[in-house]
Amino acid sequence: MRSILFVLVRSVFATGTLLLLAITAAEAQQHSARPKIGLTLSGGGAKGLAHIGILKAIDSAGLKIDYITGTSMGSVIGGLYAIGYSADTIEKIARTIDWDILLSNQSSLRSVFMAEKEEYGKYVLELPWVNHKFRLPTGILEGQELWLKFSELFFPVSEIKDFSKFSIPFKCIATDVGNGEAVVMDSGEIVSSIRSSMAIPSFFTAVSIADKRLIDGGVVRNFPVQDVKRMGADIVIGSNVSSGLLTSTNVRNAIQVLLQVAFFREAEDHKTEVPLCDIYVSHELGRYNMGSFGQAMDILEEGIQEGRRLYPRLKHLADSLNAIYGPDSVKTDRLPHKDKIKISSFEINSLRNTTIEFFINTLDLKTNHWYTAKEISDMVRHAFGTRYYNRILYALHEQQNGSYKIIFEVEENPLAFAKVGLHYDKFSGISAIVNLTTRNFVTSNSRDLVTLNIGDNFRARAEHLQYIGRHKNFTSSLSAQYDRFDINTYNSYKTDNAYSETGLYKRQYAIFDFNTAFSTDRRFAIGMGFKMELFHYKPVIVSTTAFKGDNSIPTAYGFIRYNSLDKKVLPRKGVKIDAEAGWVLKQHPDITIVEDGTDDPGAAADVSNHPYPRTVLNIESYYRVSSRTTAIASMQSGINFNYTNNIMNEFSIGGLLPLYNNQVTFAGLPEASAYAPTVAAFLGGLRYEFLANTYVTGKANMLFTNFINQSVFFDNPRFLSGYALTFGYNFALGPLEISAMYSDQSRKLRSYVSLGISF
């Protein structure tokens, strides 16, 4: 009972204090003006999403906000509210954003040229070669998609360069990296201003505005209450999601040390800002951090709950002010209505390695046409998808006739990059993947690359890709690849408990390939080519039946490729199709069959070199069932028609990852568990993300073999079934997956571990 009385007394006291402040402010202005209410939203990364709950309480209370200031995520949320978005609309935006794409250096895979998709987003580290040395960026994330999302959201006020002209006057805070001083952003391009305000040191790249390099305002003023007071606020509502500095015992890693040092000054500034608030909201979000965007919905809900607790105080303040000064007109529709604009001219700055014509053609920009914000963003994504550009920003300037001039600020990618990745799986072992990619090195409009897989198994690949035509719809590619693997062999499945490793091969493989392709868009390509494959097999541990020697396989082929996946790693929606039909020409086998450790010259007579047609079809599809659940379905098929024991032409069955040529993955068996000239496999599965970047995947598959042709050298069952359960975590080095798999035919439970993206 005493606690209830205490709460009531405190509530009455707080309300009385606010009324006294309002009355005092009114008397000071000779009763002629209603007290101005300011709102300040702190920085805090992902935790800043909790501010939305306070905005919802403000809207519900019917309280009119006159000024807004914010830093970092507070500037994002505050800026959206200032230009006219309602709290409910901002909540919907936060719930539908793909934070994984937004907070990465990747654009959607769908915007990338078909010829570039296999290499896109593959490496952990990419270092540009600038002025004869590798250059480190000012931060990990450039965030092209973040720029574009801001451009779309702030599109309705794109012509307003004075932030005091917004529906609610607005200012945000950045830090000048040159002198460490706070920079108050109150005019210019709103998108650049907000992006600079949230450029957390070493995480986001710095932003150049005028002659300054700007980073996160939270370094010096994370809670800019003094700025909203200077704007004219008489009563200040402050929402603070920052948890302040960690204690010494809680600073346990390099990231925490970096952030601790970066925000030393902000901690001192915070002590002077909090007392300036009349209503101060301190969110208890200790179990989250600035990067907890995977828990965005949980943070949002916490903010909504805090807003509900705050609502009675805000409602009482609104009612009290209305009683003294009369009802205030609170507009519910403050956002300017601007669905489309007419672009009459353009300007492009900072191009060096590409031409204006190339840039405009990839955008497909037409003057005197009408565009929505999304259409402009899609055009920018198309240009970004060429891989020639690191960042593409645009600003809109209204002309006297009501049309707009669009000005592009372009930062091109350097023409050379060194890239590094790390990969491990039980079959190929651990390896570092090192890549050098250059553009326009041999010819203009081209890409050359060399990739080395250095580790337990050596692999190398080189490619020259040439774009042809004005819109880069035609490509030609010349490539070579060499692989060296140790491959186990397994005995028959037909006897009880007999499934086990029986032999070991050293396998060397090389391929030389030339093809041409035509792409109608960023998802589809059709083409033809010729390839020569060279094999060399040498038994190290000889099984009951083995073979050794060489073969060369020339093939003329045509192909169709389709890729609408949204991401390269852990896609959530889209379809990928690789279809190839070819004619295998006369081969030149030089092979010896080994039976029980002894060469069998007679068996080699069964080896054929006859030409034959073949088809390969791989389809994988992903469907987003819910925000956390993705359905997976795939089909793999390989058919050697008129196969007559063309040895080394068979399809190799097993493994969870595609690692080498002619492989058909199968959940339940290790790589190279079986070989067959005709194969069809079907898989279904579900992936559930139960924590941020942490997921579990269940898969079941079945496989049919030998339904058209059968080899005399391999004796395998005609039907296989298997299952896999995978626990995964996606982090900086790529996905780490630990799997348990089982096959009904082998009757063995096996483990499978993989890390990163394979060669």
Short mmCIF file of N, CA, C and O in Angstrom, two decimals, residues 218-306:
data_model
loop_
_atom_site.label_atom_id
_atom_site.label_comp_id
_atom_site.label_asym_id
_atom_site.label_seq_id
_atom_site.Cartn_x
_atom_site.Cartn_y
_atom_site.Cartn_z
N GLY A 218 27.76 10.23 -31.70
CA GLY A 218 27.80 9.70 -30.35
C GLY A 218 29.17 9.74 -29.72
O GLY A 218 29.30 9.60 -28.50
N VAL A 219 30.22 9.93 -30.53
CA VAL A 219 31.57 10.01 -29.98
C VAL A 219 31.68 11.19 -29.01
O VAL A 219 32.38 11.12 -28.00
N VAL A 220 30.98 12.30 -29.33
CA VAL A 220 31.09 13.49 -28.47
C VAL A 220 29.75 13.91 -27.87
O VAL A 220 29.72 14.51 -26.79
N ARG A 221 28.64 13.63 -28.54
CA ARG A 221 27.34 14.07 -28.01
C ARG A 221 26.26 13.09 -28.44
O ARG A 221 25.57 13.29 -29.43
N ASN A 222 26.14 12.04 -27.67
CA ASN A 222 25.20 10.98 -28.01
C ASN A 222 23.77 11.33 -27.64
O ASN A 222 22.83 10.71 -28.17
N PHE A 223 23.60 12.31 -26.77
CA PHE A 223 22.27 12.66 -26.27
C PHE A 223 22.14 14.19 -26.34
O PHE A 223 22.26 14.87 -25.33
N PRO A 224 21.85 14.74 -27.53
CA PRO A 224 21.96 16.19 -27.76
C PRO A 224 20.78 17.01 -27.25
O PRO A 224 20.06 17.65 -28.02
N VAL A 225 20.62 17.04 -25.93
CA VAL A 225 19.53 17.81 -25.34
C VAL A 225 19.81 19.30 -25.45
O VAL A 225 18.90 20.11 -25.70
N GLN A 226 21.05 19.71 -25.24
CA GLN A 226 21.37 21.14 -25.30
C GLN A 226 21.01 21.74 -26.65
O GLN A 226 20.64 22.92 -26.73
N ASP A 227 21.07 20.93 -27.71
CA ASP A 227 20.77 21.45 -29.04
C ASP A 227 19.27 21.70 -29.23
O ASP A 227 18.88 22.66 -29.89
N VAL A 228 18.45 20.84 -28.66
CA VAL A 228 17.01 21.08 -28.77
C VAL A 228 16.60 22.26 -27.90
O VAL A 228 15.65 23.00 -28.22
N LYS A 229 17.31 22.48 -26.78
CA LYS A 229 17.05 23.67 -25.96
C LYS A 229 17.39 24.94 -26.74
O LYS A 229 16.64 25.92 -26.69
N ARG A 230 18.52 24.90 -27.48
CA ARG A 230 18.91 26.07 -28.26
C ARG A 230 17.92 26.35 -29.39
O ARG A 230 17.78 27.50 -29.83
N MET A 231 17.24 25.32 -29.86
CA MET A 231 16.26 25.52 -30.91
C MET A 231 15.03 26.26 -30.40
O MET A 231 14.25 26.79 -31.19
N GLY A 232 14.84 26.27 -29.06
CA GLY A 232 13.71 26.99 -28.48
C GLY A 232 12.79 26.15 -27.65
O GLY A 232 11.70 26.60 -27.26
N ALA A 233 13.18 24.91 -27.32
CA ALA A 233 12.31 24.04 -26.53
C ALA A 233 12.23 24.52 -25.09
O ALA A 233 13.24 24.78 -24.44
N ASP A 234 11.00 24.64 -24.59
CA ASP A 234 10.77 24.98 -23.19
C ASP A 234 10.66 23.74 -22.32
O ASP A 234 11.05 23.74 -21.15
N ILE A 235 10.10 22.70 -22.87
CA ILE A 235 9.94 21.42 -22.19
C ILE A 235 10.61 20.36 -23.05
O ILE A 235 10.36 20.28 -24.26
N VAL A 236 11.46 19.53 -22.47
CA VAL A 236 12.22 18.55 -23.24
C VAL A 236 11.87 17.13 -22.78
O VAL A 236 11.90 16.82 -21.59
N ILE A 237 11.54 16.30 -23.76
CA ILE A 237 11.37 14.87 -23.54
C ILE A 237 12.62 14.19 -24.10
O ILE A 237 12.95 14.36 -25.28
N GLY A 238 13.32 13.45 -23.28
CA GLY A 238 14.54 12.77 -23.71
C GLY A 238 14.41 11.27 -23.61
O GLY A 238 14.03 10.75 -22.56
N SER A 239 14.70 10.58 -24.72
CA SER A 239 14.68 9.12 -24.73
C SER A 239 16.11 8.63 -24.94
O SER A 239 16.72 8.90 -25.97
N ASN A 240 16.62 7.90 -23.96
CA ASN A 240 18.02 7.49 -23.98
C ASN A 240 18.13 5.98 -23.93
O ASN A 240 17.69 5.34 -22.97
N VAL A 241 18.73 5.38 -24.97
CA VAL A 241 18.90 3.93 -25.02
C VAL A 241 20.34 3.53 -24.75
O VAL A 241 20.67 2.34 -24.77
N SER A 242 21.20 4.50 -24.54
CA SER A 242 22.61 4.20 -24.30
C SER A 242 22.81 3.68 -22.88
O SER A 242 22.26 4.22 -21.93
N SER A 243 23.60 2.64 -22.76
CA SER A 243 23.89 2.08 -21.44
C SER A 243 25.16 2.63 -20.84
O SER A 243 25.59 2.19 -19.77
N GLY A 244 25.78 3.60 -21.53
CA GLY A 244 26.99 4.21 -21.01
C GLY A 244 28.20 3.31 -21.16
O GLY A 244 28.17 2.28 -21.84
N LEU A 245 29.29 3.68 -20.51
CA LEU A 245 30.52 2.91 -20.59
C LEU A 245 30.40 1.61 -19.79
O LEU A 245 29.70 1.55 -18.78
N LEU A 246 31.10 0.58 -20.27
CA LEU A 246 31.16 -0.67 -19.54
C LEU A 246 32.13 -0.53 -18.37
O LEU A 246 33.05 0.29 -18.39
N THR A 247 31.94 -1.35 -17.35
CA THR A 247 32.92 -1.40 -16.28
C THR A 247 34.18 -2.10 -16.79
O THR A 247 34.13 -2.84 -17.78
N SER A 248 35.28 -1.88 -16.13
CA SER A 248 36.55 -2.46 -16.57
C SER A 248 36.47 -3.98 -16.68
O SER A 248 37.04 -4.58 -17.61
N THR A 249 35.79 -4.61 -15.76
CA THR A 249 35.71 -6.08 -15.78
C THR A 249 34.87 -6.60 -16.94
O THR A 249 35.00 -7.77 -17.32
N ASN A 250 34.01 -5.75 -17.50
CA ASN A 250 33.15 -6.19 -18.60
C ASN A 250 33.72 -5.88 -19.98
O ASN A 250 33.11 -6.20 -20.99
N VAL A 251 34.88 -5.23 -20.05
CA VAL A 251 35.55 -4.99 -21.33
C VAL A 251 36.42 -6.20 -21.61
O VAL A 251 37.51 -6.35 -21.05
N ARG A 252 35.93 -7.07 -22.51
CA ARG A 252 36.55 -8.39 -22.64
C ARG A 252 37.09 -8.70 -24.03
O ARG A 252 37.71 -9.74 -24.22
N ASN A 253 36.84 -7.84 -25.02
CA ASN A 253 37.38 -8.13 -26.35
C ASN A 253 37.76 -6.84 -27.05
O ASN A 253 37.50 -5.74 -26.55
N ALA A 254 38.39 -6.99 -28.23
CA ALA A 254 38.92 -5.83 -28.94
C ALA A 254 37.82 -4.88 -29.37
O ALA A 254 38.00 -3.65 -29.35
N ILE A 255 36.66 -5.42 -29.75
CA ILE A 255 35.55 -4.57 -30.18
C ILE A 255 35.08 -3.70 -29.02
O ILE A 255 34.85 -2.49 -29.17
N GLN A 256 34.96 -4.30 -27.86
CA GLN A 256 34.50 -3.54 -26.69
C GLN A 256 35.52 -2.47 -26.29
O GLN A 256 35.15 -1.38 -25.88
N VAL A 257 36.81 -2.80 -26.40
CA VAL A 257 37.85 -1.81 -26.11
C VAL A 257 37.73 -0.63 -27.07
O VAL A 257 37.79 0.54 -26.67
N LEU A 258 37.56 -0.93 -28.36
CA LEU A 258 37.45 0.12 -29.37
C LEU A 258 36.27 1.04 -29.09
O LEU A 258 36.40 2.27 -29.11
N LEU A 259 35.11 0.46 -28.79
CA LEU A 259 33.93 1.28 -28.53
C LEU A 259 34.07 2.05 -27.22
O LEU A 259 33.63 3.19 -27.11
N GLN A 260 34.69 1.43 -26.23
CA GLN A 260 34.89 2.09 -24.95
C GLN A 260 35.71 3.37 -25.11
O GLN A 260 35.37 4.44 -24.60
N VAL A 261 36.82 3.24 -25.86
CA VAL A 261 37.69 4.40 -26.09
C VAL A 261 36.98 5.45 -26.93
O VAL A 261 37.07 6.66 -26.67
N ALA A 262 36.25 4.99 -27.96
CA ALA A 262 35.60 5.93 -28.88
C ALA A 262 34.57 6.80 -28.18
O ALA A 262 34.36 7.96 -28.56
N PHE A 263 33.94 6.28 -27.11
CA PHE A 263 32.84 7.01 -26.48
C PHE A 263 33.19 7.55 -25.09
O PHE A 263 32.30 7.84 -24.29
N PHE A 264 34.50 7.70 -24.80
CA PHE A 264 34.90 8.30 -23.53
C PHE A 264 34.31 9.70 -23.35
O PHE A 264 33.74 10.04 -22.32
N ARG A 265 34.47 10.55 -24.38
CA ARG A 265 34.01 11.94 -24.27
C ARG A 265 32.50 12.02 -24.15
O ARG A 265 31.96 12.87 -23.45
N GLU A 266 31.82 11.12 -24.84
CA GLU A 266 30.35 11.12 -24.78
C GLU A 266 29.87 10.85 -23.36
O GLU A 266 28.87 11.41 -22.92
N ALA A 267 30.59 10.02 -22.63
CA ALA A 267 30.18 9.69 -21.27
C ALA A 267 30.19 10.93 -20.38
O ALA A 267 29.30 11.12 -19.54
N GLU A 268 31.18 11.80 -20.55
CA GLU A 268 31.23 13.04 -19.78
C GLU A 268 30.12 14.00 -20.20
O GLU A 268 29.48 14.64 -19.38
N ASP A 269 29.90 14.09 -21.52
CA ASP A 269 28.86 14.98 -22.03
C ASP A 269 27.48 14.55 -21.54
O ASP A 269 26.61 15.39 -21.26
N HIS A 270 27.31 13.24 -21.42
CA HIS A 270 26.02 12.70 -20.99
C HIS A 270 25.60 13.24 -19.62
O HIS A 270 24.41 13.48 -19.36
N LYS A 271 26.58 13.47 -18.74
CA LYS A 271 26.27 13.95 -17.38
C LYS A 271 25.65 15.34 -17.40
O LYS A 271 24.87 15.68 -16.50
N THR A 272 25.97 16.14 -18.40
CA THR A 272 25.41 17.50 -18.47
C THR A 272 24.11 17.54 -19.25
O THR A 272 23.34 18.49 -19.11
N GLU A 273 23.85 16.51 -20.08
CA GLU A 273 22.65 16.52 -20.93
C GLU A 273 21.41 16.03 -20.17
O GLU A 273 20.32 16.60 -20.32
N VAL A 274 21.55 15.00 -19.38
CA VAL A 274 20.39 14.40 -18.71
C VAL A 274 19.64 15.40 -17.84
O VAL A 274 18.41 15.46 -17.87
N PRO A 275 20.34 16.24 -17.02
CA PRO A 275 19.59 17.19 -16.17
C PRO A 275 18.78 18.21 -16.95
O PRO A 275 17.89 18.86 -16.36
N LEU A 276 19.03 18.37 -18.25
CA LEU A 276 18.28 19.34 -19.05
C LEU A 276 16.91 18.81 -19.46
O LEU A 276 16.10 19.56 -20.01
N CYS A 277 16.67 17.53 -19.23
CA CYS A 277 15.39 16.92 -19.62
C CYS A 277 14.33 17.17 -18.55
O CYS A 277 14.61 17.10 -17.35
N ASP A 278 13.11 17.43 -18.98
CA ASP A 278 11.97 17.52 -18.08
C ASP A 278 11.29 16.17 -17.91
O ASP A 278 10.80 15.84 -16.84
N ILE A 279 11.24 15.40 -18.99
CA ILE A 279 10.78 14.02 -18.93
C ILE A 279 11.91 13.17 -19.50
O ILE A 279 12.24 13.27 -20.68
N TYR A 280 12.51 12.36 -18.65
CA TYR A 280 13.67 11.58 -19.06
C TYR A 280 13.31 10.10 -19.04
O TYR A 280 12.83 9.57 -18.04
N VAL A 281 13.52 9.43 -20.18
CA VAL A 281 13.22 8.00 -20.31
C VAL A 281 14.53 7.26 -20.51
O VAL A 281 15.22 7.45 -21.52
N SER A 282 14.89 6.43 -19.57
CA SER A 282 16.10 5.60 -19.67
C SER A 282 15.66 4.15 -19.89
O SER A 282 15.04 3.54 -19.02
N HIS A 283 15.95 3.65 -21.06
CA HIS A 283 15.53 2.29 -21.42
C HIS A 283 16.48 1.26 -20.82
O HIS A 283 17.70 1.40 -20.91
N GLU A 284 15.92 0.21 -20.25
CA GLU A 284 16.73 -0.87 -19.69
C GLU A 284 16.93 -1.93 -20.78
O GLU A 284 16.12 -2.83 -20.96
N LEU A 285 18.03 -1.78 -21.51
CA LEU A 285 18.30 -2.66 -22.64
C LEU A 285 19.68 -3.29 -22.52
O LEU A 285 20.39 -3.49 -23.51
N GLY A 286 20.05 -3.62 -21.27
CA GLY A 286 21.39 -4.12 -21.02
C GLY A 286 21.73 -5.42 -21.71
O GLY A 286 22.90 -5.70 -21.98
N ARG A 287 20.73 -6.22 -22.05
CA ARG A 287 21.04 -7.51 -22.69
C ARG A 287 21.21 -7.39 -24.20
O ARG A 287 21.45 -8.39 -24.88
N TYR A 288 21.09 -6.16 -24.72
CA TYR A 288 21.33 -5.94 -26.15
C TYR A 288 22.56 -5.06 -26.32
O TYR A 288 23.03 -4.41 -25.38
N ASN A 289 23.08 -5.02 -27.55
CA ASN A 289 24.17 -4.11 -27.85
C ASN A 289 23.87 -3.37 -29.14
O ASN A 289 22.82 -3.57 -29.76
N MET A 290 24.81 -2.53 -29.58
CA MET A 290 24.57 -1.70 -30.76
C MET A 290 24.33 -2.53 -32.02
O MET A 290 23.66 -2.08 -32.95
N GLY A 291 24.88 -3.74 -32.06
CA GLY A 291 24.75 -4.56 -33.25
C GLY A 291 23.66 -5.60 -33.18
O GLY A 291 23.62 -6.51 -34.03
N SER A 292 22.74 -5.49 -32.24
CA SER A 292 21.71 -6.53 -32.04
C SER A 292 20.54 -6.38 -33.00
O SER A 292 19.36 -6.49 -32.60
N PHE A 293 20.83 -6.18 -34.29
CA PHE A 293 19.74 -6.01 -35.25
C PHE A 293 19.00 -7.32 -35.51
O PHE A 293 17.86 -7.32 -35.97
N GLY A 294 19.65 -8.45 -35.21
CA GLY A 294 18.95 -9.72 -35.31
C GLY A 294 17.84 -9.85 -34.29
O GLY A 294 16.96 -10.69 -34.42
N GLN A 295 17.88 -9.02 -33.25
CA GLN A 295 16.84 -9.00 -32.21
C GLN A 295 16.03 -7.71 -32.30
O GLN A 295 15.47 -7.24 -31.29
N ALA A 296 15.95 -7.16 -33.50
CA ALA A 296 15.28 -5.87 -33.70
C ALA A 296 13.84 -5.89 -33.20
O ALA A 296 13.37 -4.93 -32.58
N MET A 297 13.12 -6.98 -33.45
CA MET A 297 11.72 -7.03 -33.05
C MET A 297 11.57 -7.06 -31.53
O MET A 297 10.64 -6.48 -30.96
N ASP A 298 12.52 -7.74 -30.87
CA ASP A 298 12.48 -7.78 -29.41
C ASP A 298 12.74 -6.39 -28.82
O ASP A 298 12.08 -5.96 -27.86
N ILE A 299 13.72 -5.68 -29.39
CA ILE A 299 14.03 -4.32 -28.92
C ILE A 299 12.84 -3.41 -29.16
O ILE A 299 12.48 -2.59 -28.30
N LEU A 300 12.22 -3.54 -30.33
CA LEU A 300 11.05 -2.72 -30.65
C LEU A 300 9.94 -2.95 -29.64
O LEU A 300 9.30 -1.99 -29.17
N GLU A 301 9.71 -4.19 -29.28
CA GLU A 301 8.66 -4.50 -28.30
C GLU A 301 8.98 -3.91 -26.93
O GLU A 301 8.09 -3.44 -26.22
N GLU A 302 10.26 -3.95 -26.55
CA GLU A 302 10.66 -3.35 -25.28
C GLU A 302 10.35 -1.85 -25.28
O GLU A 302 9.89 -1.28 -24.28
N GLY A 303 10.64 -1.19 -26.42
CA GLY A 303 10.35 0.23 -26.52
C GLY A 303 8.87 0.53 -26.45
O GLY A 303 8.44 1.53 -25.85
N ILE A 304 8.06 -0.32 -27.08
CA ILE A 304 6.60 -0.13 -27.04
C ILE A 304 6.08 -0.27 -25.62
O ILE A 304 5.21 0.51 -25.17
N GLN A 305 6.62 -1.24 -24.88
CA GLN A 305 6.22 -1.40 -23.48
C GLN A 305 6.61 -0.18 -22.65
O GLN A 305 5.84 0.28 -21.80
N GLU A 306 7.79 0.36 -22.90
CA GLU A 306 8.22 1.56 -22.18
C GLU A 306 7.33 2.74 -22.53
O GLU A 306 6.99 3.57 -21.68
#
